């Protein structure tokens, strides 16, 4: 069981990062092999709305998204993590999602098999306020991604009122739920 964690926060050692690590820890103690990708460390362009899109679900732009497509394609489960920025997901997270337009087209316009392994996926997010509608905004975007990558929306964890860096460490309940989410994903 390969579980891929994708962190959309630019803050290393921040709340999303810590929470994602907890999910991966829960998965790993239950036998899953885990890997974490930090989007902010990858070099990739935003979608350029190319007119000459490839028909195989791969974007024509040659950058670090190439390796990420492969990792997502082959993962048994994905944990997508983003803080709430201006009422939605971070720019890093949205930039990655937009680069799946080629896959979305392959699946829903060309009606072809994308070759993406059927998988489970969970979404985790943190915000400074306690606005439920911000998480709802984020969830609706992330659900589109999960549909494109052939992933069932299998869980979520939203933590409110966490603003300072690593403040999530004072929210034992959230950390516990993150660990449990990892355990659940690893069990399949
Ligand atoms: C650019 C930016 C925009 C933000 N916008 C919101 C927001 O709209 N609503 C909110 O509740 N918190 C907002 N926050 C606060 C973050 O969601 C919060 O600090 C979160 O814990 C950051 O997680 P991280 O440490 O993983 O990056 C914003 C923070 C930044 C830097």
PDB file of N, CA, C and O in Angstrom, residues 31-85:
ATOM      1  N   UNK A  31       1.650  -0.272   8.337  1.00  0.00           N
ATOM      2  CA  UNK A  31       2.273  -1.052   7.262  1.00  0.00           C
ATOM      3  C   UNK A  31       2.331  -0.391   5.899  1.00  0.00           C
ATOM      4  O   UNK A  31       2.874  -0.981   4.966  1.00  0.00           O
ATOM      5  N   UNK A  32       1.783   0.820   5.754  1.00  0.00           N
ATOM      6  CA  UNK A  32       1.817   1.466   4.434  1.00  0.00           C
ATOM      7  C   UNK A  32       3.195   2.073   4.192  1.00  0.00           C
ATOM      8  O   UNK A  32       3.874   2.486   5.133  1.00  0.00           O
ATOM      9  N   UNK A  33       3.592   2.147   2.927  1.00  0.00           N
ATOM     10  CA  UNK A  33       4.798   2.920   2.625  1.00  0.00           C
ATOM     11  C   UNK A  33       4.322   4.322   2.245  1.00  0.00           C
ATOM     12  O   UNK A  33       3.345   4.479   1.510  1.00  0.00           O
ATOM     13  N   UNK A  34       4.984   5.316   2.802  1.00  0.00           N
ATOM     14  CA  UNK A  34       4.490   6.678   2.638  1.00  0.00           C
ATOM     15  C   UNK A  34       5.552   7.585   2.038  1.00  0.00           C
ATOM     16  O   UNK A  34       6.753   7.360   2.214  1.00  0.00           O
ATOM     17  N   UNK A  35       5.064   8.608   1.356  1.00  0.00           N
ATOM     18  CA  UNK A  35       5.965   9.621   0.802  1.00  0.00           C
ATOM     19  C   UNK A  35       5.255  10.970   0.886  1.00  0.00           C
ATOM     20  O   UNK A  35       4.041  11.048   0.692  1.00  0.00           O
ATOM     21  N   UNK A  36       6.027  12.007   1.200  1.00  0.00           N
ATOM     22  CA  UNK A  36       5.432  13.348   1.259  1.00  0.00           C
ATOM     23  C   UNK A  36       6.072  14.240   0.204  1.00  0.00           C
ATOM     24  O   UNK A  36       7.298  14.280   0.083  1.00  0.00           O
ATOM     25  N   UNK A  37       5.218  14.936  -0.533  1.00  0.00           N
ATOM     26  CA  UNK A  37       5.686  15.915  -1.520  1.00  0.00           C
ATOM     27  C   UNK A  37       5.272  17.301  -1.024  1.00  0.00           C
ATOM     28  O   UNK A  37       4.122  17.499  -0.618  1.00  0.00           O
ATOM     29  N   UNK A  38       6.221  18.232  -1.056  1.00  0.00           N
ATOM     30  CA  UNK A  38       5.903  19.626  -0.690  1.00  0.00           C
ATOM     31  C   UNK A  38       5.832  20.428  -1.994  1.00  0.00           C
ATOM     32  O   UNK A  38       6.851  20.624  -2.670  1.00  0.00           O
ATOM     33  N   UNK A  39       4.639  20.852  -2.360  1.00  0.00           N
ATOM     34  CA  UNK A  39       4.462  21.514  -3.663  1.00  0.00           C
ATOM     35  C   UNK A  39       5.339  22.750  -3.810  1.00  0.00           C
ATOM     36  O   UNK A  39       5.831  23.056  -4.883  1.00  0.00           O
ATOM     37  N   UNK A  40       5.532  23.455  -2.707  1.00  0.00           N
ATOM     38  CA  UNK A  40       6.317  24.698  -2.759  1.00  0.00           C
ATOM     39  C   UNK A  40       7.786  24.456  -3.134  1.00  0.00           C
ATOM     40  O   UNK A  40       8.479  25.381  -3.539  1.00  0.00           O
ATOM     41  N   UNK A  41       8.219  23.205  -2.984  1.00  0.00           N
ATOM     42  CA  UNK A  41       9.616  22.894  -3.325  1.00  0.00           C
ATOM     43  C   UNK A  41       9.757  22.449  -4.784  1.00  0.00           C
ATOM     44  O   UNK A  41      10.872  22.310  -5.276  1.00  0.00           O
ATOM     45  N   UNK A  42       8.636  22.175  -5.439  1.00  0.00           N
ATOM     46  CA  UNK A  42       8.695  21.747  -6.841  1.00  0.00           C
ATOM     47  C   UNK A  42       8.716  22.966  -7.756  1.00  0.00           C
ATOM     48  O   UNK A  42       8.202  24.023  -7.408  1.00  0.00           O
ATOM     49  N   UNK A  43       9.321  22.781  -8.908  1.00  0.00           N
ATOM     50  CA  UNK A  43       9.360  23.859  -9.901  1.00  0.00           C
ATOM     51  C   UNK A  43       8.374  23.489 -11.007  1.00  0.00           C
ATOM     52  O   UNK A  43       8.629  22.582 -11.798  1.00  0.00           O
ATOM     53  N   UNK A  44       7.237  24.145 -10.997  1.00  0.00           N
ATOM     54  CA  UNK A  44       6.280  23.896 -12.078  1.00  0.00           C
ATOM     55  C   UNK A  44       5.443  25.126 -12.367  1.00  0.00           C
ATOM     56  O   UNK A  44       5.205  25.961 -11.512  1.00  0.00           O
ATOM     57  N   UNK A  45       5.046  25.166 -13.609  1.00  0.00           N
ATOM     58  CA  UNK A  45       4.321  26.319 -14.124  1.00  0.00           C
ATOM     59  C   UNK A  45       2.823  26.187 -13.839  1.00  0.00           C
ATOM     60  O   UNK A  45       2.320  25.066 -13.721  1.00  0.00           O
ATOM     61  N   UNK A  46       2.113  27.283 -13.766  1.00  0.00           N
ATOM     62  CA  UNK A  46       0.649  27.158 -13.752  1.00  0.00           C
ATOM     63  C   UNK A  46       0.158  26.723 -15.139  1.00  0.00           C
ATOM     64  O   UNK A  46       0.907  26.808 -16.109  1.00  0.00           O
ATOM     65  N   UNK A  47      -1.073  26.243 -15.225  1.00  0.00           N
ATOM     66  CA  UNK A  47      -1.646  25.824 -16.511  1.00  0.00           C
ATOM     67  C   UNK A  47      -1.567  26.974 -17.514  1.00  0.00           C
ATOM     68  O   UNK A  47      -1.822  28.126 -17.171  1.00  0.00           O
ATOM     69  N   UNK A  48      -1.174  26.634 -18.749  1.00  0.00           N
ATOM     70  CA  UNK A  48      -1.043  27.654 -19.804  1.00  0.00           C
ATOM     71  C   UNK A  48      -2.176  27.571 -20.825  1.00  0.00           C
ATOM     72  O   UNK A  48      -2.137  28.219 -21.861  1.00  0.00           O
ATOM     73  N   UNK A  49      -3.195  26.761 -20.527  1.00  0.00           N
ATOM     74  CA  UNK A  49      -4.326  26.580 -21.455  1.00  0.00           C
ATOM     75  C   UNK A  49      -3.839  26.339 -22.880  1.00  0.00           C
ATOM     76  O   UNK A  49      -4.269  27.015 -23.822  1.00  0.00           O
ATOM     77  N   UNK A  50      -2.941  25.383 -23.059  1.00  0.00           N
ATOM     78  CA  UNK A  50      -2.351  25.110 -24.367  1.00  0.00           C
ATOM     79  C   UNK A  50      -3.440  24.681 -25.350  1.00  0.00           C
ATOM     80  O   UNK A  50      -4.344  23.940 -24.991  1.00  0.00           O
ATOM     81  N   UNK A  51      -3.329  25.097 -26.577  1.00  0.00           N
ATOM     82  CA  UNK A  51      -4.295  24.698 -27.616  1.00  0.00           C
ATOM     83  C   UNK A  51      -3.962  23.294 -28.126  1.00  0.00           C
ATOM     84  O   UNK A  51      -4.828  22.587 -28.594  1.00  0.00           O
ATOM     85  N   UNK A  52      -2.658  22.937 -28.025  1.00  0.00           N
ATOM     86  CA  UNK A  52      -2.235  21.647 -28.571  1.00  0.00           C
ATOM     87  C   UNK A  52      -2.025  20.622 -27.465  1.00  0.00           C
ATOM     88  O   UNK A  52      -0.960  20.055 -27.322  1.00  0.00           O
ATOM     89  N   UNK A  53      -3.110  20.396 -26.692  1.00  0.00           N
ATOM     90  CA  UNK A  53      -3.011  19.438 -25.591  1.00  0.00           C
ATOM     91  C   UNK A  53      -2.767  18.031 -26.117  1.00  0.00           C
ATOM     92  O   UNK A  53      -3.334  17.658 -27.149  1.00  0.00           O
ATOM     93  N   UNK A  54      -1.962  17.263 -25.391  1.00  0.00           N
ATOM     94  CA  UNK A  54      -1.745  15.867 -25.769  1.00  0.00           C
ATOM     95  C   UNK A  54      -3.016  15.065 -25.473  1.00  0.00           C
ATOM     96  O   UNK A  54      -3.792  15.436 -24.604  1.00  0.00           O
ATOM     97  N   UNK A  55      -3.207  13.967 -26.181  1.00  0.00           N
ATOM     98  CA  UNK A  55      -4.414  13.166 -25.986  1.00  0.00           C
ATOM     99  C   UNK A  55      -4.215  12.015 -25.013  1.00  0.00           C
ATOM    100  O   UNK A  55      -5.024  11.105 -24.941  1.00  0.00           O
ATOM    101  N   UNK A  56      -3.090  12.028 -24.282  1.00  0.00           N
ATOM    102  CA  UNK A  56      -2.826  10.914 -23.380  1.00  0.00           C
ATOM    103  C   UNK A  56      -2.867  11.316 -21.906  1.00  0.00           C
ATOM    104  O   UNK A  56      -2.445  10.571 -21.040  1.00  0.00           O
ATOM    105  N   UNK A  57      -3.391  12.485 -21.622  1.00  0.00           N
ATOM    106  CA  UNK A  57      -3.536  12.902 -20.228  1.00  0.00           C
ATOM    107  C   UNK A  57      -2.276  13.471 -19.620  1.00  0.00           C
ATOM    108  O   UNK A  57      -2.251  13.812 -18.441  1.00  0.00           O
ATOM    109  N   UNK A  58      -1.217  13.584 -20.417  1.00  0.00           N
ATOM    110  CA  UNK A  58       0.032  14.180 -19.895  1.00  0.00           C
ATOM    111  C   UNK A  58       0.123  15.608 -20.415  1.00  0.00           C
ATOM    112  O   UNK A  58      -0.100  15.858 -21.598  1.00  0.00           O
ATOM    113  N   UNK A  59       0.499  16.504 -19.550  1.00  0.00           N
ATOM    114  CA  UNK A  59       0.648  17.908 -19.928  1.00  0.00           C
ATOM    115  C   UNK A  59       1.902  18.061 -20.801  1.00  0.00           C
ATOM    116  O   UNK A  59       2.897  17.373 -20.595  1.00  0.00           O
ATOM    117  N   UNK A  60       1.838  18.975 -21.771  1.00  0.00           N
ATOM    118  CA  UNK A  60       3.003  19.133 -22.665  1.00  0.00           C
ATOM    119  C   UNK A  60       4.153  19.881 -21.983  1.00  0.00           C
ATOM    120  O   UNK A  60       5.280  19.854 -22.452  1.00  0.00           O
ATOM    121  N   UNK A  61       3.874  20.548 -20.872  1.00  0.00           N
ATOM    122  CA  UNK A  61       4.934  21.310 -20.201  1.00  0.00           C
ATOM    123  C   UNK A  61       5.877  20.340 -19.480  1.00  0.00           C
ATOM    124  O   UNK A  61       5.417  19.482 -18.707  1.00  0.00           O
ATOM    125  N   UNK A  62       7.160  20.488 -19.732  1.00  0.00           N
ATOM    126  CA  UNK A  62       8.139  19.596 -19.088  1.00  0.00           C
ATOM    127  C   UNK A  62       8.671  20.267 -17.841  1.00  0.00           C
ATOM    128  O   UNK A  62       9.534  21.145 -17.911  1.00  0.00           O
ATOM    129  N   UNK A  63       8.145  19.891 -16.704  1.00  0.00           N
ATOM    130  CA  UNK A  63       8.637  20.430 -15.429  1.00  0.00           C
ATOM    131  C   UNK A  63       8.391  19.395 -14.329  1.00  0.00           C
ATOM    132  O   UNK A  63       8.111  18.232 -14.634  1.00  0.00           O
ATOM    133  N   UNK A  64       8.465  19.806 -13.081  1.00  0.00           N
ATOM    134  CA  UNK A  64       8.379  18.827 -11.983  1.00  0.00           C
ATOM    135  C   UNK A  64       7.013  18.147 -11.859  1.00  0.00           C
ATOM    136  O   UNK A  64       6.870  17.181 -11.093  1.00  0.00           O
ATOM    137  N   UNK A  65       6.017  18.643 -12.584  1.00  0.00           N
ATOM    138  CA  UNK A  65       4.726  17.950 -12.555  1.00  0.00           C
ATOM    139  C   UNK A  65       4.840  16.548 -13.158  1.00  0.00           C
ATOM    140  O   UNK A  65       4.067  15.666 -12.807  1.00  0.00           O
ATOM    141  N   UNK A  66       5.804  16.381 -14.073  1.00  0.00           N
ATOM    142  CA  UNK A  66       5.975  15.063 -14.705  1.00  0.00           C
ATOM    143  C   UNK A  66       6.098  13.946 -13.665  1.00  0.00           C
ATOM    144  O   UNK A  66       5.463  12.920 -13.758  1.00  0.00           O
ATOM    145  N   UNK A  67       6.990  14.180 -12.666  1.00  0.00           N
ATOM    146  CA  UNK A  67       7.180  13.142 -11.640  1.00  0.00           C
ATOM    147  C   UNK A  67       5.937  13.015 -10.749  1.00  0.00           C
ATOM    148  O   UNK A  67       5.585  11.923 -10.305  1.00  0.00           O
ATOM    149  N   UNK A  68       5.264  14.139 -10.538  1.00  0.00           N
ATOM    150  CA  UNK A  68       4.092  14.088  -9.658  1.00  0.00           C
ATOM    151  C   UNK A  68       2.929  13.336 -10.308  1.00  0.00           C
ATOM    152  O   UNK A  68       2.213  12.588  -9.627  1.00  0.00           O
ATOM    153  N   UNK A  69       2.730  13.512 -11.617  1.00  0.00           N
ATOM    154  CA  UNK A  69       1.684  12.731 -12.309  1.00  0.00           C
ATOM    155  C   UNK A  69       1.903  11.236 -12.059  1.00  0.00           C
ATOM    156  O   UNK A  69       0.975  10.505 -11.735  1.00  0.00           O
ATOM    157  N   UNK A  70       3.159  10.799 -12.238  1.00  0.00           N
ATOM    158  CA  UNK A  70       3.461   9.361 -12.093  1.00  0.00           C
ATOM    159  C   UNK A  70       3.172   8.889 -10.671  1.00  0.00           C
ATOM    160  O   UNK A  70       2.602   7.829 -10.457  1.00  0.00           O
ATOM    161  N   UNK A  71       3.599   9.701  -9.700  1.00  0.00           N
ATOM    162  CA  UNK A  71       3.421   9.295  -8.296  1.00  0.00           C
ATOM    163  C   UNK A  71       1.931   9.210  -7.943  1.00  0.00           C
ATOM    164  O   UNK A  71       1.496   8.279  -7.258  1.00  0.00           O
ATOM    165  N   UNK A  72       1.155  10.168  -8.400  1.00  0.00           N
ATOM    166  CA  UNK A  72      -0.285  10.162  -8.098  1.00  0.00           C
ATOM    167  C   UNK A  72      -0.965   8.996  -8.822  1.00  0.00           C
ATOM    168  O   UNK A  72      -1.819   8.303  -8.266  1.00  0.00           O
ATOM    169  N   UNK A  73      -0.550   8.772 -10.059  1.00  0.00           N
ATOM    170  CA  UNK A  73      -1.135   7.685 -10.868  1.00  0.00           C
ATOM    171  C   UNK A  73      -0.979   6.331 -10.180  1.00  0.00           C
ATOM    172  O   UNK A  73      -1.891   5.516 -10.156  1.00  0.00           O
ATOM    173  N   UNK A  74       0.185   6.106  -9.597  1.00  0.00           N
ATOM    174  CA  UNK A  74       0.505   4.797  -9.030  1.00  0.00           C
ATOM    175  C   UNK A  74       0.168   4.634  -7.547  1.00  0.00           C
ATOM    176  O   UNK A  74       0.248   3.528  -7.025  1.00  0.00           O
ATOM    177  N   UNK A  75      -0.185   5.730  -6.881  1.00  0.00           N
ATOM    178  CA  UNK A  75      -0.448   5.624  -5.428  1.00  0.00           C
ATOM    179  C   UNK A  75      -1.735   4.841  -5.167  1.00  0.00           C
ATOM    180  O   UNK A  75      -2.666   4.866  -5.971  1.00  0.00           O
ATOM    181  N   UNK A  76      -1.762   4.146  -4.038  1.00  0.00           N
ATOM    182  CA  UNK A  76      -2.998   3.465  -3.618  1.00  0.00           C
ATOM    183  C   UNK A  76      -3.909   4.436  -2.879  1.00  0.00           C
ATOM    184  O   UNK A  76      -5.122   4.253  -2.820  1.00  0.00           O
ATOM    185  N   UNK A  77      -3.296   5.430  -2.274  1.00  0.00           N
ATOM    186  CA  UNK A  77      -4.089   6.461  -1.570  1.00  0.00           C
ATOM    187  C   UNK A  77      -3.313   7.773  -1.599  1.00  0.00           C
ATOM    188  O   UNK A  77      -2.080   7.781  -1.627  1.00  0.00           O
ATOM    189  N   UNK A  78      -4.080   8.856  -1.609  1.00  0.00           N
ATOM    190  CA  UNK A  78      -3.484  10.190  -1.643  1.00  0.00           C
ATOM    191  C   UNK A  78      -4.071  11.001  -0.490  1.00  0.00           C
ATOM    192  O   UNK A  78      -5.271  10.922  -0.216  1.00  0.00           O
ATOM    193  N   UNK A  79      -3.193  11.737   0.175  1.00  0.00           N
ATOM    194  CA  UNK A  79      -3.672  12.688   1.193  1.00  0.00           C
ATOM    195  C   UNK A  79      -3.296  14.073   0.688  1.00  0.00           C
ATOM    196  O   UNK A  79      -2.112  14.397   0.551  1.00  0.00           O
ATOM    197  N   UNK A  80      -4.309  14.864   0.358  1.00  0.00           N
ATOM    198  CA  UNK A  80      -4.070  16.200  -0.186  1.00  0.00           C
ATOM    199  C   UNK A  80      -4.285  17.199   0.956  1.00  0.00           C
ATOM    200  O   UNK A  80      -5.314  17.174   1.629  1.00  0.00           O
ATOM    201  N   UNK A  81      -3.294  18.056   1.166  1.00  0.00           N
ATOM    202  CA  UNK A  81      -3.339  18.949   2.332  1.00  0.00           C
ATOM    203  C   UNK A  81      -3.100  20.393   1.902  1.00  0.00           C
ATOM    204  O   UNK A  81      -2.176  20.675   1.145  1.00  0.00           O
ATOM    205  N   UNK A  82      -3.953  21.278   2.397  1.00  0.00           N
ATOM    206  CA  UNK A  82      -3.754  22.706   2.090  1.00  0.00           C
ATOM    207  C   UNK A  82      -4.303  23.545   3.231  1.00  0.00           C
ATOM    208  O   UNK A  82      -5.368  23.249   3.770  1.00  0.00           O
ATOM    209  N   UNK A  83      -3.612  24.633   3.559  1.00  0.00           N
ATOM    210  CA  UNK A  83      -4.214  25.580   4.499  1.00  0.00           C
ATOM    211  C   UNK A  83      -5.281  26.391   3.762  1.00  0.00           C
ATOM    212  O   UNK A  83      -5.299  26.403   2.527  1.00  0.00           O
ATOM    213  N   UNK A  84      -6.136  27.046   4.508  1.00  0.00           N
ATOM    214  CA  UNK A  84      -7.091  27.983   3.901  1.00  0.00           C
ATOM    215  C   UNK A  84      -6.380  29.322   3.714  1.00  0.00           C
ATOM    216  O   UNK A  84      -5.864  29.904   4.675  1.00  0.00           O
ATOM    217  N   UNK A  85      -6.329  29.763   2.472  1.00  0.00           N
ATOM    218  CA  UNK A  85      -5.809  31.090   2.131  1.00  0.00           C
ATOM    219  C   UNK A  85      -6.928  31.841   1.413  1.00  0.00           C
ATOM    220  O   UNK A  85      -7.424  31.379   0.387  1.00  0.00           O
TER     221      UNK A  85
END
